[in-house]
Amino acid sequence: MGRYARRLRLLVETSRPQFYFVPVYFYVSAFVILGREITLPVLVQAASLSFPLTLFINGVNDIYDTDTDALDDLRKEGETVEERFDDVSTLRVYLAVAAAVVLVTTAMFDVWNTVFAASMLFVGYAYSAPPLRLKERPPLDSLSNGVIAVALAFLLGVSTFANPAEVAPWTYAKVIMLTLGIAAAHAYYAAIDYGPDKEAGLETVATRYGKGPCIAASVVVVVLNYLVFAPELGPYFEVIVGYILLLLAYSLHNPEPERMLRAARLIYPGFVLAVVLFVLFDAEPVRVSIEAVGVEFAFSGYGQ
């Protein structure tokens, strides 16, 4: 493998591609929920929330978590950022470029869009980097993940076409519930990392409150989301919620790292499937218009 191909592979691995979907979906959900048209500038900004944003956030995390990564044989095979990149300063340059890409896309919209994009980058940086280092200030470690992936992503989407203050309070209540959902998912993953984090002396939501309470909190948040969203969604939602709760119960029964990771790898596809089914069958039709290439179509709402 050539030098540049290897470097690109390392950057993609650092960005955690399995999580590209999350901020992009909650950004696009602003258009789905509020019934607004998706244009080319919107698609460009949505793309910036995948590889560029996640590379920045996870790259900063890897730089400041070298000690923990060296102890985490379960998920990262003990490989530190120094072992993946010849020079950490090179990675810092790539992270600066990734942040710049996210900010450049805001030039197509108003100042609020820039504020929310900059806030995503700031919270993502503060999560891992001193002096704030939110990941060692539980429960802010979990809440900050929910704020980035859901609340700020949604507000970023809204700011492309409206004043966020004009959105109905009930819509924001739903956003808060989804924010707590992602925060609970982070707490669950923190429980998986309990061993290496504890050995490295990190205070996370799991090392402070314990693995069991983190999983139990995830169960409570899933149930609360069910109570909020079930009346509006089809039977598939009940099935998927039941499936996720069974996997959480499986983890709670014996919260060993391998067992929890096995369940996590099954829970995430359930979340993605719920989103896909919602878009296909319950969401209002959303129009996509790319005038530059003469493309125009609508998607979602096929079950209505």
Short mmCIF file of C-alpha atoms in Angstrom, two decimals:
data_model
loop_
_atom_site.label_atom_id
_atom_site.label_comp_id
_atom_site.label_asym_id
_atom_site.label_seq_id
_atom_site.Cartn_x
_atom_site.Cartn_y
_atom_site.Cartn_z
CA MET A 1 0.00 0.00 0.00
CA GLY A 2 1.33 3.42 -0.99
CA ARG A 3 2.14 6.08 1.55
CA TYR A 4 -0.88 8.27 0.78
CA ALA A 5 -3.29 5.36 0.55
CA ARG A 6 -2.10 4.15 3.96
CA ARG A 7 -2.49 7.63 5.45
CA LEU A 8 -6.01 7.92 4.05
CA ARG A 9 -6.87 4.53 5.54
CA LEU A 10 -5.57 5.64 8.93
CA LEU A 11 -7.58 8.87 8.77
CA VAL A 12 -10.75 6.96 7.92
CA GLU A 13 -10.12 4.53 10.78
CA THR A 14 -9.50 7.43 13.15
CA SER A 15 -12.80 9.05 12.13
CA ARG A 16 -14.85 5.95 13.21
CA PRO A 17 -16.89 5.60 9.97
CA GLN A 18 -19.53 3.49 11.71
CA PHE A 19 -20.75 6.69 13.38
CA TYR A 20 -20.90 8.97 10.29
CA PHE A 21 -24.61 8.30 10.09
CA VAL A 22 -25.56 9.79 13.48
CA PRO A 23 -24.88 13.57 13.14
CA VAL A 24 -25.85 13.49 9.46
CA TYR A 25 -29.22 11.94 10.26
CA PHE A 26 -30.11 14.40 13.01
CA TYR A 27 -29.06 17.28 10.76
CA VAL A 28 -31.29 16.02 7.95
CA SER A 29 -34.07 15.29 10.45
CA ALA A 30 -34.63 19.05 10.73
CA PHE A 31 -35.78 19.01 7.10
CA VAL A 32 -37.77 15.80 7.51
CA ILE A 33 -39.59 16.90 10.67
CA LEU A 34 -40.26 20.47 9.53
CA GLY A 35 -40.96 19.58 5.89
CA ARG A 36 -38.35 21.75 4.20
CA GLU A 37 -36.59 21.27 0.89
CA ILE A 38 -33.10 19.77 0.80
CA THR A 39 -30.85 21.65 -1.63
CA LEU A 40 -27.29 21.18 -2.85
CA PRO A 41 -25.75 23.46 -0.15
CA VAL A 42 -27.59 21.41 2.48
CA LEU A 43 -26.22 18.15 1.06
CA VAL A 44 -22.71 19.60 1.08
CA GLN A 45 -23.03 20.62 4.72
CA ALA A 46 -24.53 17.24 5.62
CA ALA A 47 -21.50 15.56 4.06
CA SER A 48 -19.19 17.72 6.19
CA LEU A 49 -20.77 16.19 9.31
CA SER A 50 -19.61 12.72 8.31
CA PHE A 51 -15.87 12.23 7.69
CA PRO A 52 -14.63 15.80 8.45
CA LEU A 53 -16.53 16.32 11.72
CA THR A 54 -15.99 12.83 13.10
CA LEU A 55 -12.31 12.88 12.10
CA PHE A 56 -11.85 16.11 14.05
CA ILE A 57 -13.66 14.92 17.19
CA ASN A 58 -12.20 11.41 17.30
CA GLY A 59 -8.75 12.57 16.21
CA VAL A 60 -8.59 15.00 19.13
CA ASN A 61 -9.79 12.21 21.39
CA ASP A 62 -7.03 9.87 20.20
CA ILE A 63 -4.33 12.50 20.70
CA TYR A 64 -5.29 13.08 24.33
CA ASP A 65 -6.15 9.46 25.18
CA THR A 66 -2.86 7.76 24.36
CA ASP A 67 -2.53 6.16 27.80
CA THR A 68 -6.04 4.72 27.73
CA ASP A 69 -5.74 3.43 24.16
CA ALA A 70 -2.58 1.55 25.05
CA LEU A 71 -4.59 -0.34 27.70
CA ASP A 72 -7.71 -0.99 25.62
CA ASP A 73 -7.09 -4.40 24.08
CA LEU A 74 -10.78 -5.03 23.47
CA ARG A 75 -11.64 -2.38 20.90
CA LYS A 76 -8.40 -0.78 19.71
CA GLU A 77 -5.98 -3.67 20.13
CA GLY A 78 -3.65 -1.56 22.24
CA GLU A 79 -2.68 0.67 19.31
CA THR A 80 -1.94 4.30 20.21
CA VAL A 81 -2.08 7.33 17.94
CA GLU A 82 1.75 7.45 17.88
CA GLU A 83 1.79 3.91 16.51
CA ARG A 84 -0.70 4.76 13.78
CA PHE A 85 0.88 8.05 12.68
CA ASP A 86 4.60 8.70 12.31
CA ASP A 87 4.17 12.21 13.70
CA VAL A 88 1.23 13.42 15.78
CA SER A 89 1.77 16.94 14.45
CA THR A 90 0.79 15.61 11.02
CA LEU A 91 -2.50 14.40 12.44
CA ARG A 92 -3.06 17.83 14.00
CA VAL A 93 -2.76 19.42 10.56
CA TYR A 94 -5.37 17.04 9.15
CA LEU A 95 -7.68 17.82 12.06
CA ALA A 96 -7.32 21.56 11.40
CA VAL A 97 -8.23 20.99 7.75
CA ALA A 98 -11.25 18.88 8.76
CA ALA A 99 -12.48 21.64 11.10
CA ALA A 100 -11.99 24.22 8.36
CA VAL A 101 -14.10 22.13 5.96
CA VAL A 102 -16.97 22.08 8.47
CA LEU A 103 -16.76 25.85 8.95
CA VAL A 104 -16.43 26.66 5.24
CA THR A 105 -19.81 25.04 4.52
CA THR A 106 -21.47 27.61 6.78
CA ALA A 107 -20.56 30.39 4.32
CA MET A 108 -23.64 29.33 2.33
CA PHE A 109 -25.99 30.16 5.23
CA ASP A 110 -26.48 32.83 7.90
CA VAL A 111 -24.53 33.59 11.05
CA TRP A 112 -26.52 31.21 13.26
CA ASN A 113 -25.37 28.35 11.08
CA THR A 114 -21.77 29.35 11.70
CA VAL A 115 -22.42 29.61 15.44
CA PHE A 116 -23.88 26.10 15.65
CA ALA A 117 -21.13 24.56 13.49
CA ALA A 118 -18.44 26.25 15.60
CA SER A 119 -20.23 25.03 18.73
CA MET A 120 -20.09 21.44 17.46
CA LEU A 121 -16.35 21.77 16.93
CA PHE A 122 -15.82 23.49 20.28
CA VAL A 123 -17.72 20.88 22.29
CA GLY A 124 -16.01 18.10 20.32
CA TYR A 125 -12.61 19.57 21.15
CA ALA A 126 -13.49 20.32 24.78
CA TYR A 127 -14.68 16.75 25.22
CA SER A 128 -11.10 15.43 25.05
CA ALA A 129 -8.71 18.36 25.34
CA PRO A 130 -7.70 20.25 28.49
CA PRO A 131 -8.51 22.42 30.27
CA LEU A 132 -12.21 21.50 30.10
CA ARG A 133 -11.79 17.83 29.11
CA LEU A 134 -15.47 17.04 29.49
CA LYS A 135 -14.90 13.31 29.20
CA GLU A 136 -13.55 13.38 32.77
CA ARG A 137 -16.45 15.45 34.12
CA PRO A 138 -19.33 12.97 34.31
CA PRO A 139 -22.14 13.15 33.40
CA LEU A 140 -21.01 15.93 31.03
CA ASP A 141 -18.98 13.33 29.13
CA SER A 142 -22.13 11.55 27.96
CA LEU A 143 -24.31 14.65 27.67
CA SER A 144 -21.77 16.44 25.46
CA ASN A 145 -21.92 13.59 22.95
CA GLY A 146 -25.69 13.88 22.78
CA VAL A 147 -25.48 17.65 22.39
CA ILE A 148 -23.09 17.39 19.43
CA ALA A 149 -24.76 14.52 17.59
CA VAL A 150 -28.39 15.52 18.12
CA ALA A 151 -29.13 18.98 19.54
CA LEU A 152 -26.47 20.99 17.69
CA ALA A 153 -26.82 18.92 14.50
CA PHE A 154 -30.58 19.57 14.50
CA LEU A 155 -30.11 23.29 15.19
CA LEU A 156 -27.53 23.46 12.42
CA GLY A 157 -30.10 22.03 10.03
CA VAL A 158 -32.85 24.38 11.20
CA SER A 159 -30.57 27.40 10.84
CA THR A 160 -30.27 26.79 7.08
CA PHE A 161 -33.89 27.76 6.51
CA ALA A 162 -35.40 29.33 9.66
CA ASN A 163 -34.83 31.12 12.94
CA PRO A 164 -34.39 28.36 15.55
CA ALA A 165 -36.54 30.40 17.97
CA GLU A 166 -39.54 29.82 15.66
CA VAL A 167 -39.53 26.03 16.08
CA ALA A 168 -42.35 24.63 18.23
CA PRO A 169 -41.45 23.74 21.85
CA TRP A 170 -42.77 20.17 21.45
CA THR A 171 -40.28 19.63 18.63
CA TYR A 172 -37.46 20.69 20.92
CA ALA A 173 -38.83 18.40 23.64
CA LYS A 174 -38.40 15.51 21.21
CA VAL A 175 -34.88 16.69 20.35
CA ILE A 176 -34.02 16.68 24.06
CA MET A 177 -35.24 13.09 24.40
CA LEU A 178 -33.13 12.03 21.42
CA THR A 179 -30.16 13.92 22.86
CA LEU A 180 -30.54 11.88 26.04
CA GLY A 181 -30.71 8.76 23.87
CA ILE A 182 -27.29 9.41 22.37
CA ALA A 183 -25.98 10.37 25.81
CA ALA A 184 -27.19 7.00 27.10
CA ALA A 185 -25.47 5.26 24.21
CA HIS A 186 -22.23 7.02 25.16
CA ALA A 187 -22.67 5.93 28.79
CA TYR A 188 -23.09 2.37 27.57
CA TYR A 189 -19.84 2.53 25.58
CA ALA A 190 -18.15 4.09 28.61
CA ALA A 191 -19.22 0.99 30.54
CA ILE A 192 -17.48 -1.14 27.90
CA ASP A 193 -14.30 0.89 28.43
CA TYR A 194 -14.58 0.70 32.23
CA GLY A 195 -11.46 -1.48 32.65
CA PRO A 196 -8.87 0.54 30.69
CA ASP A 197 -10.36 3.85 31.84
CA LYS A 198 -10.19 2.76 35.47
CA GLU A 199 -6.62 1.52 35.06
CA ALA A 200 -5.60 4.79 33.41
CA GLY A 201 -7.14 6.75 36.28
CA LEU A 202 -9.85 8.43 34.16
CA GLU A 203 -13.07 9.54 35.79
CA THR A 204 -15.86 8.78 33.32
CA VAL A 205 -19.56 8.27 33.79
CA ALA A 206 -18.86 4.53 34.13
CA THR A 207 -15.91 4.72 36.53
CA ARG A 208 -17.84 7.16 38.75
CA TYR A 209 -21.28 5.50 38.79
CA GLY A 210 -20.45 1.93 37.75
CA LYS A 211 -21.18 -0.24 34.73
CA GLY A 212 -24.57 -1.46 35.94
CA PRO A 213 -26.05 2.00 36.53
CA CYS A 214 -24.87 3.12 33.06
CA ILE A 215 -26.68 0.23 31.40
CA ALA A 216 -29.74 0.76 33.62
CA ALA A 217 -29.81 4.44 32.64
CA SER A 218 -29.77 3.38 28.98
CA VAL A 219 -32.82 1.19 29.64
CA VAL A 220 -34.69 4.10 31.26
CA VAL A 221 -33.88 6.45 28.38
CA VAL A 222 -35.00 3.90 25.77
CA VAL A 223 -38.31 3.47 27.60
CA LEU A 224 -38.80 7.26 27.83
CA ASN A 225 -38.12 7.63 24.10
CA TYR A 226 -40.63 4.87 23.45
CA LEU A 227 -43.30 6.69 25.45
CA VAL A 228 -42.66 9.93 23.54
CA PHE A 229 -42.42 8.54 20.00
CA ALA A 230 -44.52 5.34 19.95
CA PRO A 231 -47.88 7.13 19.43
CA GLU A 232 -46.56 8.65 16.20
CA LEU A 233 -44.77 5.62 14.74
CA GLY A 234 -45.71 2.24 13.30
CA PRO A 235 -45.57 -1.22 14.93
CA TYR A 236 -41.98 -1.68 13.73
CA PHE A 237 -40.89 0.84 16.39
CA GLU A 238 -42.29 -1.33 19.19
CA VAL A 239 -40.49 -4.38 17.81
CA ILE A 240 -37.15 -2.57 17.56
CA VAL A 241 -37.48 -1.05 21.03
CA GLY A 242 -38.19 -4.52 22.43
CA TYR A 243 -35.15 -5.86 20.59
CA ILE A 244 -32.89 -3.13 22.03
CA LEU A 245 -34.26 -3.63 25.56
CA LEU A 246 -33.57 -7.36 25.36
CA LEU A 247 -29.96 -6.68 24.39
CA LEU A 248 -29.58 -4.16 27.21
CA ALA A 249 -31.02 -6.71 29.66
CA TYR A 250 -28.49 -9.22 28.31
CA SER A 251 -25.69 -6.76 29.13
CA LEU A 252 -27.11 -5.78 32.51
CA HIS A 253 -27.35 -9.42 33.60
CA ASN A 254 -23.58 -9.85 33.27
CA PRO A 255 -21.80 -6.56 32.39
CA GLU A 256 -18.57 -8.03 31.10
CA PRO A 257 -16.77 -6.01 28.36
CA GLU A 258 -16.94 -8.69 25.67
CA ARG A 259 -20.61 -9.32 26.38
CA MET A 260 -21.49 -5.61 26.31
CA LEU A 261 -19.54 -5.04 23.09
CA ARG A 262 -21.32 -7.99 21.47
CA ALA A 263 -24.67 -6.45 22.40
CA ALA A 264 -23.58 -2.97 21.22
CA ARG A 265 -22.76 -4.35 17.79
CA LEU A 266 -26.33 -5.62 17.57
CA ILE A 267 -28.03 -2.57 19.11
CA TYR A 268 -26.60 -0.04 16.63
CA PRO A 269 -28.09 -1.75 13.54
CA GLY A 270 -31.44 -1.72 15.34
CA PHE A 271 -31.19 2.04 15.76
CA VAL A 272 -30.26 2.49 12.10
CA LEU A 273 -33.15 0.25 11.00
CA ALA A 274 -35.60 2.28 13.11
CA VAL A 275 -34.42 5.46 11.41
CA VAL A 276 -34.68 3.96 7.92
CA LEU A 277 -38.21 2.65 8.55
CA PHE A 278 -39.26 6.00 9.98
CA VAL A 279 -38.01 7.82 6.90
CA LEU A 280 -39.66 5.35 4.56
CA PHE A 281 -43.06 5.00 6.19
CA ASP A 282 -43.81 7.66 8.81
CA ALA A 283 -41.94 10.84 7.85
CA GLU A 284 -43.56 13.50 5.72
CA PRO A 285 -42.31 13.44 2.10
CA VAL A 286 -39.17 15.53 1.69
CA ARG A 287 -38.25 17.19 -1.58
CA VAL A 288 -34.62 17.17 -2.76
CA SER A 289 -33.72 19.75 -5.38
CA ILE A 290 -30.27 20.05 -6.97
CA GLU A 291 -30.77 22.72 -9.60
CA ALA A 292 -27.14 22.72 -10.75
CA VAL A 293 -27.55 19.27 -12.30
CA GLY A 294 -31.30 19.36 -12.86
CA VAL A 295 -32.11 16.69 -10.27
CA GLU A 296 -35.33 16.83 -8.31
CA PHE A 297 -37.14 14.08 -6.38
CA ALA A 298 -39.01 13.33 -3.17
CA PHE A 299 -38.35 10.61 -0.62
CA SER A 300 -39.96 9.18 2.54
CA GLY A 301 -43.60 8.96 3.50
CA TYR A 302 -44.25 5.87 1.37
CA GLY A 303 -46.53 4.37 3.99
CA GLN A 304 -48.80 7.41 4.17
#
